[in-house]
Amino acid sequence: HDLAENRHPTRGSDETRAKAIEVFELGNKESGFNRRALIRNTLIGATILSVFPGLVIFRDLAPAADPVQLLKHTLWKKGTRLTRDPSGTPIKASDVTLGSVFHVIPEGLENAEEKLEEKAKAAVLLMRLKPEDLHVSPGREDWNYQGIVAYSKICTHVGCPVALYEQQTHHLLCPCHQSQFDITHEAQVIFGPAKRPLPQLPITIDSEGYLVARSDFTEPVGPSFWERKQ
């Protein structure tokens, strides 16, 4: 993704930025990210920025922490139902229509010992596209269910919540630094400073038609600063 790294963010129109701020703040409120310390010693509720209030940034891992292990393992596991954030209502595949977006958390999150920390790592955006619009890599053929895909909500640049989905282009936008991810191509970076795609959560349905995870994420969520330390 070196090409994306070399691009310079540009300022969008006032209308686009206003829409991004509105959606960001809604997603921020729903996800519980607002001004909270989320992962002790690793996730910091950042100070209020001039444009995007309540921004959460992943940074400053504790020296003894292993960032790969910390950010790779979440509450998602085989059979865990996808539920609406914040209600915790399980989601059926039939609930997800073309163009819709769901803010998602794993079932059972309310019982987690470190609820906010786990929520920060496990937050997901769920969308439905036409199956023929998806360009799927070998080995990922069963990671979506009839065009329904789930991706980490945490930007791979500095960890802001990705909140704006453009239905016409199928692009996800991070309003902090305007990184854009193409959902039709497995959330590849197409613009901005992010260095890698958003991690995808493999999903399917259970016997009752509810969407469930096939497994945890197969790579760490969040920003890629840990890659530079290896």
Coordinates of C-alpha atoms in Angstrom, one line a residue:
H1 CA 0.0 0.0 0.0
D2 CA 3.0 2.3 -0.6
L3 CA 1.0 4.4 -3.1
A4 CA -1.6 5.2 -0.5
E5 CA 1.1 6.2 1.9
N6 CA 2.6 8.7 -0.5
R7 CA -0.7 10.5 -1.2
H8 CA -1.5 13.7 0.6
P9 CA -4.9 14.3 2.2
T10 CA -6.9 17.1 0.7
R11 CA -9.7 19.1 2.2
G12 CA -13.1 18.0 1.0
S13 CA -16.1 20.3 0.4
D14 CA -17.7 21.9 3.4
E15 CA -20.8 19.8 2.8
T16 CA -18.8 16.5 2.7
R17 CA -16.9 17.4 5.8
A18 CA -20.1 18.4 7.6
K19 CA -21.7 15.1 6.7
A20 CA -18.6 13.2 7.8
I21 CA -18.6 15.0 11.2
E22 CA -22.3 14.3 11.7
V23 CA -21.9 10.6 10.9
F24 CA -18.7 10.3 12.9
E25 CA -20.3 11.8 16.0
L26 CA -23.2 9.5 15.7
G27 CA -21.0 6.4 15.3
N28 CA -18.8 7.7 18.1
K29 CA -21.7 8.1 20.5
E30 CA -23.1 4.6 19.6
S31 CA -19.8 2.9 19.9
G32 CA -19.1 4.3 23.4
F33 CA -15.7 5.7 22.2
N34 CA -16.4 9.3 23.4
R35 CA -13.6 10.5 25.7
R36 CA -13.1 7.2 27.4
A37 CA -9.8 5.3 28.2
L38 CA -10.5 2.1 26.3
I39 CA -7.5 -0.2 26.5
R40 CA -5.5 0.4 29.7
N41 CA -2.0 1.7 28.9
T42 CA -2.6 1.3 25.2
L43 CA -5.7 3.0 24.0
I44 CA -6.0 6.7 25.0
G45 CA -9.0 8.9 24.8
A46 CA -7.3 11.7 22.9
T47 CA -7.8 15.4 23.6
I48 CA -10.5 17.2 21.8
L49 CA -9.4 18.2 18.3
S50 CA -10.6 21.3 16.5
V51 CA -12.8 19.5 14.1
F52 CA -13.5 16.0 15.5
P53 CA -14.5 16.0 19.2
G54 CA -14.2 12.9 21.4
L55 CA -11.6 11.4 19.1
V56 CA -10.0 8.1 20.2
I57 CA -6.5 7.3 19.1
F58 CA -4.5 4.1 19.6
R59 CA -1.0 5.0 20.7
D60 CA 1.7 4.7 23.2
L61 CA 1.8 1.0 24.0
A62 CA 3.1 0.2 27.4
P63 CA 6.8 -1.0 27.0
A64 CA 6.0 -4.4 28.3
A65 CA 2.9 -4.9 26.1
D66 CA 3.0 -7.0 23.0
P67 CA 0.9 -5.0 20.5
V68 CA 0.3 -7.8 18.1
Q69 CA -1.2 -10.0 20.8
L70 CA -3.1 -7.2 22.4
L71 CA -4.8 -6.0 19.2
K72 CA -5.2 -9.4 17.5
H73 CA -7.3 -11.2 20.0
T74 CA -10.9 -9.9 20.6
L75 CA -14.2 -11.2 21.9
W76 CA -15.1 -12.6 18.5
K77 CA -14.9 -16.3 18.1
K78 CA -16.6 -19.0 16.1
G79 CA -20.4 -18.9 16.6
T80 CA -20.5 -15.5 18.3
R81 CA -23.6 -13.6 17.2
L82 CA -23.3 -10.1 15.7
T83 CA -25.5 -7.7 17.6
R84 CA -26.6 -4.1 17.2
D85 CA -24.7 -1.5 19.1
P86 CA -25.7 -0.4 21.7
S87 CA -28.9 -2.5 22.2
G88 CA -27.2 -5.9 21.9
T89 CA -30.0 -7.2 19.6
P90 CA -28.9 -10.1 17.4
I91 CA -28.9 -9.4 13.7
K92 CA -30.4 -11.7 11.1
A93 CA -29.1 -11.7 7.5
S94 CA -32.6 -10.7 6.4
D95 CA -32.2 -7.5 8.5
V96 CA -29.3 -6.2 6.4
T97 CA -30.5 -4.6 3.2
L98 CA -28.5 -3.3 0.3
G99 CA -26.9 0.0 1.3
S100 CA -27.6 -0.3 5.0
V101 CA -24.9 0.0 7.7
F102 CA -24.9 -1.5 11.1
H103 CA -22.7 -0.6 14.1
V104 CA -22.0 -4.0 15.6
I105 CA -20.7 -5.5 18.8
P106 CA -20.2 -9.2 19.8
E107 CA -23.0 -10.9 21.8
G108 CA -22.0 -11.2 25.4
L109 CA -20.0 -8.0 25.5
E110 CA -21.9 -6.9 28.6
N111 CA -20.4 -9.7 30.5
A112 CA -16.8 -8.9 29.7
E113 CA -14.5 -7.9 32.5
E114 CA -13.1 -5.0 30.7
K115 CA -16.2 -4.0 28.7
L116 CA -15.0 -0.7 27.1
E117 CA -11.6 -2.1 26.3
E118 CA -13.1 -5.1 24.6
K119 CA -15.6 -3.0 22.8
A120 CA -12.9 -0.8 21.4
K121 CA -11.2 -3.8 19.8
A122 CA -14.3 -5.7 18.6
A123 CA -16.3 -2.8 17.1
V124 CA -17.4 -3.7 13.6
L125 CA -19.3 -2.1 10.7
L126 CA -21.7 -4.4 8.8
M127 CA -22.8 -3.7 5.2
R128 CA -24.5 -5.6 2.4
L129 CA -23.4 -5.3 -1.2
K130 CA -24.4 -7.3 -4.3
P131 CA -22.3 -10.5 -4.2
E132 CA -21.1 -9.8 -7.8
D133 CA -19.6 -6.5 -6.7
L134 CA -17.2 -8.1 -4.2
H135 CA -13.7 -9.0 -5.4
V136 CA -12.7 -11.8 -3.1
S137 CA -9.2 -13.2 -2.6
P138 CA -8.6 -16.9 -2.6
G139 CA -9.3 -18.4 0.8
R140 CA -11.8 -15.7 1.7
E141 CA -14.7 -17.0 -0.4
D142 CA -16.8 -17.8 2.7
W143 CA -15.9 -14.7 4.7
N144 CA -19.0 -12.9 3.5
Y145 CA -22.6 -14.1 3.6
Q146 CA -24.6 -13.4 0.4
G147 CA -22.8 -10.1 0.0
I148 CA -22.9 -9.1 3.7
V149 CA -19.5 -8.1 4.9
A150 CA -18.1 -7.1 8.3
Y151 CA -15.0 -5.0 8.9
S152 CA -13.2 -3.6 11.9
K153 CA -14.4 -0.1 12.7
I154 CA -11.0 1.1 13.7
C155 CA -8.9 2.9 11.1
T156 CA -5.5 1.4 10.5
H157 CA -3.9 4.9 10.5
V158 CA -4.1 6.1 14.1
G159 CA -7.2 4.3 15.3
C160 CA -10.1 6.7 14.8
P161 CA -13.6 5.2 14.4
V162 CA -14.4 4.8 10.7
A163 CA -17.9 6.1 10.4
L164 CA -18.9 7.3 6.9
Y165 CA -20.1 4.8 4.3
E166 CA -20.7 6.0 0.7
Q167 CA -23.3 3.7 -0.8
Q168 CA -22.7 4.7 -4.4
T169 CA -18.9 4.0 -4.3
H170 CA -18.9 1.4 -1.5
H171 CA -16.1 3.4 0.2
L172 CA -15.6 3.8 3.9
L173 CA -14.2 7.1 5.1
C174 CA -12.3 7.9 8.2
P175 CA -13.1 11.5 9.0
C176 CA -10.0 12.2 11.0
H177 CA -7.4 12.2 8.2
Q178 CA -9.7 11.1 5.3
S179 CA -8.3 7.7 4.7
Q180 CA -10.7 5.8 2.4
F181 CA -11.2 2.0 2.1
D182 CA -12.9 0.2 -0.8
I183 CA -15.3 -2.4 0.5
T184 CA -15.6 -4.0 -2.9
H185 CA -11.9 -4.9 -2.7
E186 CA -11.7 -6.1 0.8
A187 CA -11.3 -2.6 2.4
Q188 CA -8.1 -1.9 0.5
V189 CA -6.8 1.6 1.1
I190 CA -7.5 3.8 -1.9
F191 CA -6.7 7.3 -0.4
G192 CA -5.1 8.8 2.6
P193 CA -2.4 7.9 5.1
A194 CA -3.6 4.5 6.3
K195 CA -1.1 1.8 5.4
R196 CA -3.2 -1.4 5.3
P197 CA -6.8 -2.5 4.8
L198 CA -9.4 -2.7 7.5
P199 CA -9.3 -6.2 9.0
Q200 CA -12.3 -8.3 7.9
L201 CA -14.3 -10.4 10.3
P202 CA -15.3 -13.7 8.7
I203 CA -19.1 -14.3 9.1
T204 CA -21.9 -16.7 8.3
I205 CA -25.3 -17.6 9.7
D206 CA -26.4 -20.0 12.4
S207 CA -29.3 -22.4 12.3
E208 CA -31.8 -19.6 13.1
G209 CA -30.6 -17.3 10.4
Y210 CA -28.6 -14.9 12.8
L211 CA -25.3 -13.6 11.6
V212 CA -22.4 -15.1 13.5
A213 CA -18.6 -14.9 13.4
R214 CA -16.7 -17.8 11.8
S215 CA -13.7 -16.9 13.9
D216 CA -11.8 -13.9 15.4
F217 CA -10.0 -11.4 13.2
T218 CA -7.1 -13.1 11.5
E219 CA -4.8 -10.0 12.0
P220 CA -4.5 -7.3 14.6
V221 CA -7.1 -4.5 14.5
G222 CA -6.2 -0.8 14.8
P223 CA -3.2 1.2 13.5
S224 CA -0.1 -0.3 12.0
F225 CA 2.5 1.3 14.3
W226 CA 3.3 -2.2 15.6
E227 CA 4.5 -3.3 12.2
R228 CA 7.3 -0.7 12.3
K229 CA 8.6 -2.2 15.6
Q230 CA 9.1 -5.6 14.1

